[in-house]
Tab-separated table of C-alpha atoms in Angstrom:
chain	number	residue	atom	x	y	z
A	1	MET	CA	-33.794	9.252	27.420
A	2	LYS	CA	-31.722	9.974	24.065
A	3	LYS	CA	-29.143	7.508	25.280
A	4	ILE	CA	-31.580	4.623	25.738
A	5	ILE	CA	-33.083	4.982	22.345
A	6	LYS	CA	-29.341	5.163	21.140
A	7	GLN	CA	-28.445	2.016	22.794
A	8	TRP	CA	-31.582	0.235	21.679
A	9	MET	CA	-31.343	1.456	18.113
A	10	SER	CA	-27.755	-0.037	17.954
A	11	VAL	CA	-29.253	-3.311	19.037
A	12	PHE	CA	-31.971	-3.100	16.540
A	13	PHE	CA	-29.304	-2.340	13.683
A	14	LEU	CA	-27.318	-5.456	14.567
A	15	ILE	CA	-30.565	-7.836	14.563
A	16	VAL	CA	-31.406	-6.405	11.180
A	17	VAL	CA	-27.699	-6.799	10.228
A	18	PHE	CA	-28.105	-10.638	11.355
A	19	ILE	CA	-31.330	-11.367	9.622
A	20	VAL	CA	-30.219	-9.942	6.216
A	21	PHE	CA	-26.677	-11.777	6.659
A	22	VAL	CA	-28.335	-15.009	7.452
A	23	LEU	CA	-30.845	-14.907	4.765
A	24	ASN	CA	-28.934	-13.695	2.014
A	25	PHE	CA	-25.813	-15.452	2.579
A	26	ASP	CA	-26.121	-17.583	-0.263
A	27	LYS	CA	-26.550	-14.778	-2.806
A	28	MET	CA	-22.954	-13.605	-1.781
A	29	LYS	CA	-21.340	-16.770	-2.077
A	30	PRO	CA	-20.222	-16.688	-5.912
A	31	ALA	CA	-18.411	-13.620	-5.282
A	32	LEU	CA	-16.981	-14.743	-1.959
A	33	TYR	CA	-15.628	-17.976	-3.997
A	34	ASP	CA	-14.268	-15.812	-6.634
A	35	PHE	CA	-12.329	-13.338	-4.031
A	36	PHE	CA	-10.743	-16.552	-2.550
A	37	GLY	CA	-9.752	-18.151	-5.725
A	38	MET	CA	-11.793	-21.157	-5.120
A	39	SER	CA	-14.367	-23.274	-7.126
A	40	MET	CA	-18.330	-23.139	-6.393
A	41	SER	CA	-18.196	-27.114	-6.609
A	42	MET	CA	-16.369	-26.814	-3.030
A	43	ASP	CA	-19.808	-25.447	-1.634
A	44	THR	CA	-21.950	-27.957	-0.416
A	45	ARG	CA	-25.480	-27.135	0.109
A	46	HIS	CA	-25.842	-25.999	4.065
A	47	SER	CA	-28.781	-24.203	4.991
A	48	LEU	CA	-27.354	-21.212	7.061
A	49	PRO	CA	-30.991	-20.490	8.377
A	50	LYS	CA	-31.712	-23.960	9.434
A	51	LEU	CA	-28.218	-24.195	10.938
A	52	THR	CA	-28.753	-20.966	12.718
A	53	TRP	CA	-32.119	-21.993	14.168
A	54	GLU	CA	-30.364	-25.618	15.067
A	55	HIS	CA	-27.578	-23.320	17.065
A	56	LEU	CA	-30.170	-20.961	18.525
A	57	GLN	CA	-32.272	-23.826	20.011
A	58	VAL	CA	-29.286	-25.400	21.842
A	59	VAL	CA	-28.150	-21.973	23.194
A	60	PHE	CA	-31.677	-21.366	24.338
A	61	TYR	CA	-32.368	-24.310	26.440
A	62	SER	CA	-29.206	-25.133	27.725
A	63	SER	CA	-29.131	-21.186	28.854
A	64	PHE	CA	-32.668	-21.405	30.137
A	65	PHE	CA	-31.825	-24.502	32.643
A	66	SER	CA	-28.493	-22.804	33.619
A	67	VAL	CA	-29.997	-19.702	34.699
A	68	ILE	CA	-32.604	-21.397	36.673
A	69	ILE	CA	-30.100	-23.937	38.371
A	70	GLY	CA	-27.550	-21.213	39.012
A	71	ILE	CA	-29.792	-18.730	40.294
A	72	LEU	CA	-31.573	-20.919	42.675
A	73	LEU	CA	-28.482	-22.612	43.749
A	74	GLY	CA	-26.956	-18.993	44.421
A	75	ILE	CA	-29.872	-18.004	46.252
A	76	TYR	CA	-30.038	-20.838	48.559
A	77	SER	CA	-26.421	-20.459	49.108
A	78	THR	CA	-26.741	-17.085	50.951
A	79	THR	CA	-29.578	-18.396	53.404
A	80	GLU	CA	-28.743	-19.722	56.716
A	81	ALA	CA	-29.799	-23.045	55.607
A	82	GLY	CA	-27.797	-23.034	52.366
A	83	LYS	CA	-24.408	-21.922	54.010
A	84	GLU	CA	-23.840	-25.414	55.350
A	85	LEU	CA	-23.940	-26.721	51.759
A	86	ARG	CA	-22.315	-23.563	49.985
A	87	GLY	CA	-18.732	-25.487	50.043
A	88	ILE	CA	-20.350	-28.528	48.109
A	89	PHE	CA	-22.152	-26.285	45.710
A	90	GLU	CA	-19.139	-24.352	44.940
A	91	LYS	CA	-16.722	-27.535	44.417
A	92	VAL	CA	-19.289	-29.104	42.324
A	93	THR	CA	-19.793	-26.109	40.038
A	94	TYR	CA	-16.128	-25.438	39.692
A	95	LEU	CA	-15.295	-29.184	38.968
A	96	GLY	CA	-17.990	-29.016	36.008
A	97	GLN	CA	-15.809	-26.223	34.352
A	98	MET	CA	-12.545	-28.080	34.641
A	99	ILE	CA	-14.111	-31.191	32.582
A	100	PRO	CA	-13.401	-30.914	29.022
A	101	THR	CA	-16.712	-30.138	27.253
A	102	ILE	CA	-15.960	-32.699	24.636
A	103	ALA	CA	-15.444	-35.308	27.707
A	104	ILE	CA	-19.000	-34.427	28.914
A	105	LEU	CA	-20.394	-34.892	25.452
A	106	THR	CA	-18.832	-38.151	24.827
A	107	PHE	CA	-20.047	-39.335	28.344
A	108	MET	CA	-23.670	-38.186	27.667
A	109	VAL	CA	-24.127	-39.899	24.234
A	110	SER	CA	-24.169	-42.945	25.956
A	111	PHE	CA	-27.181	-42.045	28.155
A	112	THR	CA	-28.976	-39.747	25.407
A	113	GLY	CA	-27.847	-40.816	22.350
A	114	PHE	CA	-26.677	-38.596	19.079
A	115	GLY	CA	-28.252	-35.329	18.723
A	116	ALA	CA	-28.755	-31.963	20.435
A	117	LYS	CA	-29.540	-33.279	23.750
A	118	PRO	CA	-25.635	-34.196	24.904
A	119	ALA	CA	-24.929	-30.730	23.863
A	120	ILE	CA	-27.317	-29.129	25.687
A	121	VAL	CA	-26.726	-30.969	29.149
A	122	ALA	CA	-22.810	-30.382	28.675
A	123	LEU	CA	-23.575	-26.395	28.000
A	124	ILE	CA	-25.907	-26.265	31.192
A	125	ILE	CA	-23.080	-27.630	33.479
A	126	PHE	CA	-20.732	-25.149	31.887
A	127	GLY	CA	-23.285	-22.228	32.119
A	128	ILE	CA	-24.003	-22.940	36.108
A	129	LEU	CA	-20.745	-21.562	37.294
A	130	PRO	CA	-20.783	-17.724	36.070
A	131	ILE	CA	-24.638	-17.371	37.097
A	132	TYR	CA	-24.226	-18.914	40.300
A	133	VAL	CA	-21.009	-16.823	41.232
A	134	SER	CA	-22.840	-13.648	40.219
A	135	THR	CA	-25.836	-14.452	42.243
A	136	VAL	CA	-23.549	-15.111	45.238
A	137	SER	CA	-21.769	-11.998	44.511
A	138	GLY	CA	-24.779	-9.806	43.711
A	139	ILE	CA	-26.779	-10.635	47.009
A	140	GLU	CA	-23.682	-10.591	49.173
A	141	THR	CA	-22.375	-7.137	48.017
A	142	ILE	CA	-25.589	-5.636	49.423
A	143	PRO	CA	-24.410	-3.110	52.271
A	144	GLY	CA	-25.826	-4.686	55.471
A	145	ASP	CA	-27.075	-1.485	56.808
A	146	ILE	CA	-29.791	-1.308	53.829
A	147	ILE	CA	-30.511	-5.067	55.056
A	148	GLU	CA	-31.047	-3.520	58.724
A	149	VAL	CA	-33.160	-0.732	57.370
A	150	ALA	CA	-35.240	-3.103	55.578
A	151	GLU	CA	-35.765	-5.123	58.879
A	152	GLY	CA	-36.330	-2.012	60.966
A	153	ILE	CA	-39.510	-1.027	59.035
A	154	GLY	CA	-40.857	-4.483	59.659
A	155	MET	CA	-40.048	-6.146	56.066
A	156	ASN	CA	-40.250	-9.945	56.554
A	157	THR	CA	-37.936	-12.593	54.554
A	158	TYR	CA	-39.936	-12.419	51.518
A	159	GLN	CA	-40.458	-8.599	51.518
A	160	LYS	CA	-36.719	-8.107	52.012
A	161	PHE	CA	-35.823	-10.263	48.879
A	162	LYS	CA	-38.600	-8.796	46.875
A	163	ASN	CA	-38.043	-5.336	47.301
A	164	VAL	CA	-34.303	-4.818	48.452
A	165	ILE	CA	-32.121	-7.730	47.556
A	166	LEU	CA	-33.269	-8.684	44.183
A	167	PRO	CA	-33.681	-5.287	42.782
A	168	MET	CA	-30.050	-4.497	43.733
A	169	ALA	CA	-28.252	-8.207	43.103
A	170	LEU	CA	-30.204	-8.257	39.673
A	171	PRO	CA	-27.385	-6.071	37.388
A	172	VAL	CA	-24.673	-8.469	39.065
A	173	ILE	CA	-26.562	-11.593	38.066
A	174	ILE	CA	-27.255	-10.190	34.562
A	175	SER	CA	-23.536	-9.599	34.417
A	176	GLY	CA	-22.853	-13.241	34.967
A	177	LEU	CA	-25.738	-14.271	32.685
A	178	ARG	CA	-23.803	-12.295	29.994
A	179	THR	CA	-20.868	-14.355	30.608
A	180	ALA	CA	-22.937	-17.753	30.457
A	181	LEU	CA	-24.721	-16.722	27.095
A	182	ILE	CA	-21.187	-15.848	25.428
A	183	ILE	CA	-19.638	-18.962	26.562
A	184	ASN	CA	-22.746	-21.177	25.384
A	185	ILE	CA	-23.039	-19.332	22.037
A	186	SER	CA	-19.198	-20.331	21.026
A	187	ALA	CA	-19.507	-23.514	22.693
A	188	ALA	CA	-22.412	-24.619	21.026
A	189	THR	CA	-20.470	-25.131	17.989
A	190	LEU	CA	-19.299	-28.722	19.438
A	191	SER	CA	-23.016	-29.869	19.138
A	192	TYR	CA	-22.057	-30.906	15.696
A	193	THR	CA	-19.760	-33.608	16.832
A	194	VAL	CA	-22.730	-35.411	18.702
A	195	GLY	CA	-24.988	-35.159	15.496
A	196	GLY	CA	-26.852	-31.753	17.205
A	197	GLY	CA	-26.189	-29.682	14.043
A	198	GLY	CA	-25.662	-26.232	14.422
A	199	LEU	CA	-23.140	-23.748	13.193
A	200	GLY	CA	-20.433	-25.996	14.045
A	201	VAL	CA	-21.532	-28.051	10.958
A	202	LEU	CA	-19.645	-25.079	8.602
A	203	LEU	CA	-16.634	-24.707	11.107
A	204	PHE	CA	-15.923	-28.401	11.123
A	205	SER	CA	-16.502	-28.777	7.180
A	206	SER	CA	-14.166	-26.392	6.682
A	207	LEU	CA	-11.279	-28.003	8.378
A	208	LYS	CA	-11.877	-30.906	6.292
A	209	SER	CA	-12.400	-29.054	2.725
A	210	ARG	CA	-10.120	-25.950	3.545
A	211	ASN	CA	-13.116	-23.710	2.467
A	212	ASN	CA	-12.605	-20.014	3.813
A	213	VAL	CA	-16.317	-19.250	2.996
A	214	PHE	CA	-17.466	-21.716	5.334
A	215	ILE	CA	-15.141	-20.294	7.845
A	216	LEU	CA	-16.603	-16.878	7.205
A	217	GLU	CA	-20.154	-18.009	7.014
A	218	GLY	CA	-20.120	-19.558	10.562
A	219	THR	CA	-17.870	-17.346	12.221
A	220	VAL	CA	-19.467	-14.066	11.260
A	221	THR	CA	-22.965	-15.670	12.043
A	222	ILE	CA	-21.619	-16.741	15.685
A	223	CYS	CA	-20.185	-13.180	16.452
A	224	LEU	CA	-23.043	-11.346	15.308
A	225	LEU	CA	-25.226	-13.419	17.497
A	226	ALA	CA	-22.832	-13.032	20.345
A	227	VAL	CA	-22.641	-9.308	20.039
A	228	ILE	CA	-26.627	-9.116	19.878
A	229	VAL	CA	-27.270	-10.900	23.095
A	230	ASP	CA	-24.145	-9.184	24.875
A	231	ARG	CA	-25.672	-5.729	24.124
A	232	VAL	CA	-29.084	-6.846	24.896
A	233	LEU	CA	-28.074	-7.800	28.075
A	234	LYS	CA	-25.876	-5.007	29.066
A	235	ASN	CA	-28.803	-2.605	28.346
A	236	ILE	CA	-30.844	-4.554	30.838
A	237	GLU	CA	-27.915	-4.638	33.422
A	238	GLU	CA	-27.576	-0.677	32.967
A	239	ALA	CA	-31.618	-0.340	33.321
A	240	LEU	CA	-31.844	-2.714	36.085
A	241	SER	CA	-28.901	-1.064	37.987
A	242	VAL	CA	-30.824	2.395	37.614
A	243	TYR	CA	-34.256	0.804	38.758
A	244	GLY	CA	-32.608	-1.141	41.709
A	245	THR	CA	-31.131	2.043	43.068
A	246	LEU	CA	-34.559	4.187	42.658
A	247	GLN	CA	-36.433	1.198	44.213
A	248	THR	CA	-34.203	0.831	47.165
A	249	LYS	CA	-34.497	4.497	47.846
A	250	GLU	CA	-38.053	4.226	47.600
A	251	ASN	CA	-37.994	1.299	49.995
A	252	ARG	CA	-35.557	3.240	52.689
A	253	TYR	CA	-36.938	6.496	52.622
A	254	GLY	CA	-40.261	6.183	51.115
């Protein structure tokens, strides 16, 4: 219990640091410009809370649809009916990873116009693969004897999936979700290139103006966000791993 409290307290601390940083960075700017030997006249009035909110929206929507599509495809690929299409699913998802993000963004602009939509579509495509792979791996690594025991005590397909397969596969699926979200958080900076806003505004603006404060502002915010998401999902993954083990033992021997 103490370990769990400590893990979640560290997440709470990071969230507080993140919020304080985002809401109060403007107050630190004069000191930072002095530190880097730069003039405050180089500063353009970007709202860090606004850019962070835009970034979070792109990450949320792209991750949401990546999770749904990736998990559903992964589950279907492990069924008897889906095994025939598994090769196609794998080739399509791997192909999506090979196409440069900027190429997908440019292509989608012609259909959706400028804004966050093309960035969300591109990130959905990139996020599906790790979730799909982890779902398939999580299900296929479940020992066959456990499935046989579940069938032996009269469980139907739905009961096997709900009581045995899903609890045991969830930690591996969450591991893939961690990877997908970290990719999305960093790649969402490209949303700026198609008019989607987000923290990429700061990073790309720093290239033009060579403004180190912008680099610090955008990079620290992205890193804090990535660390928070990673720690939250890691804690959930560990909790599900323990729950899955207990649930399986209960269904197997109880």
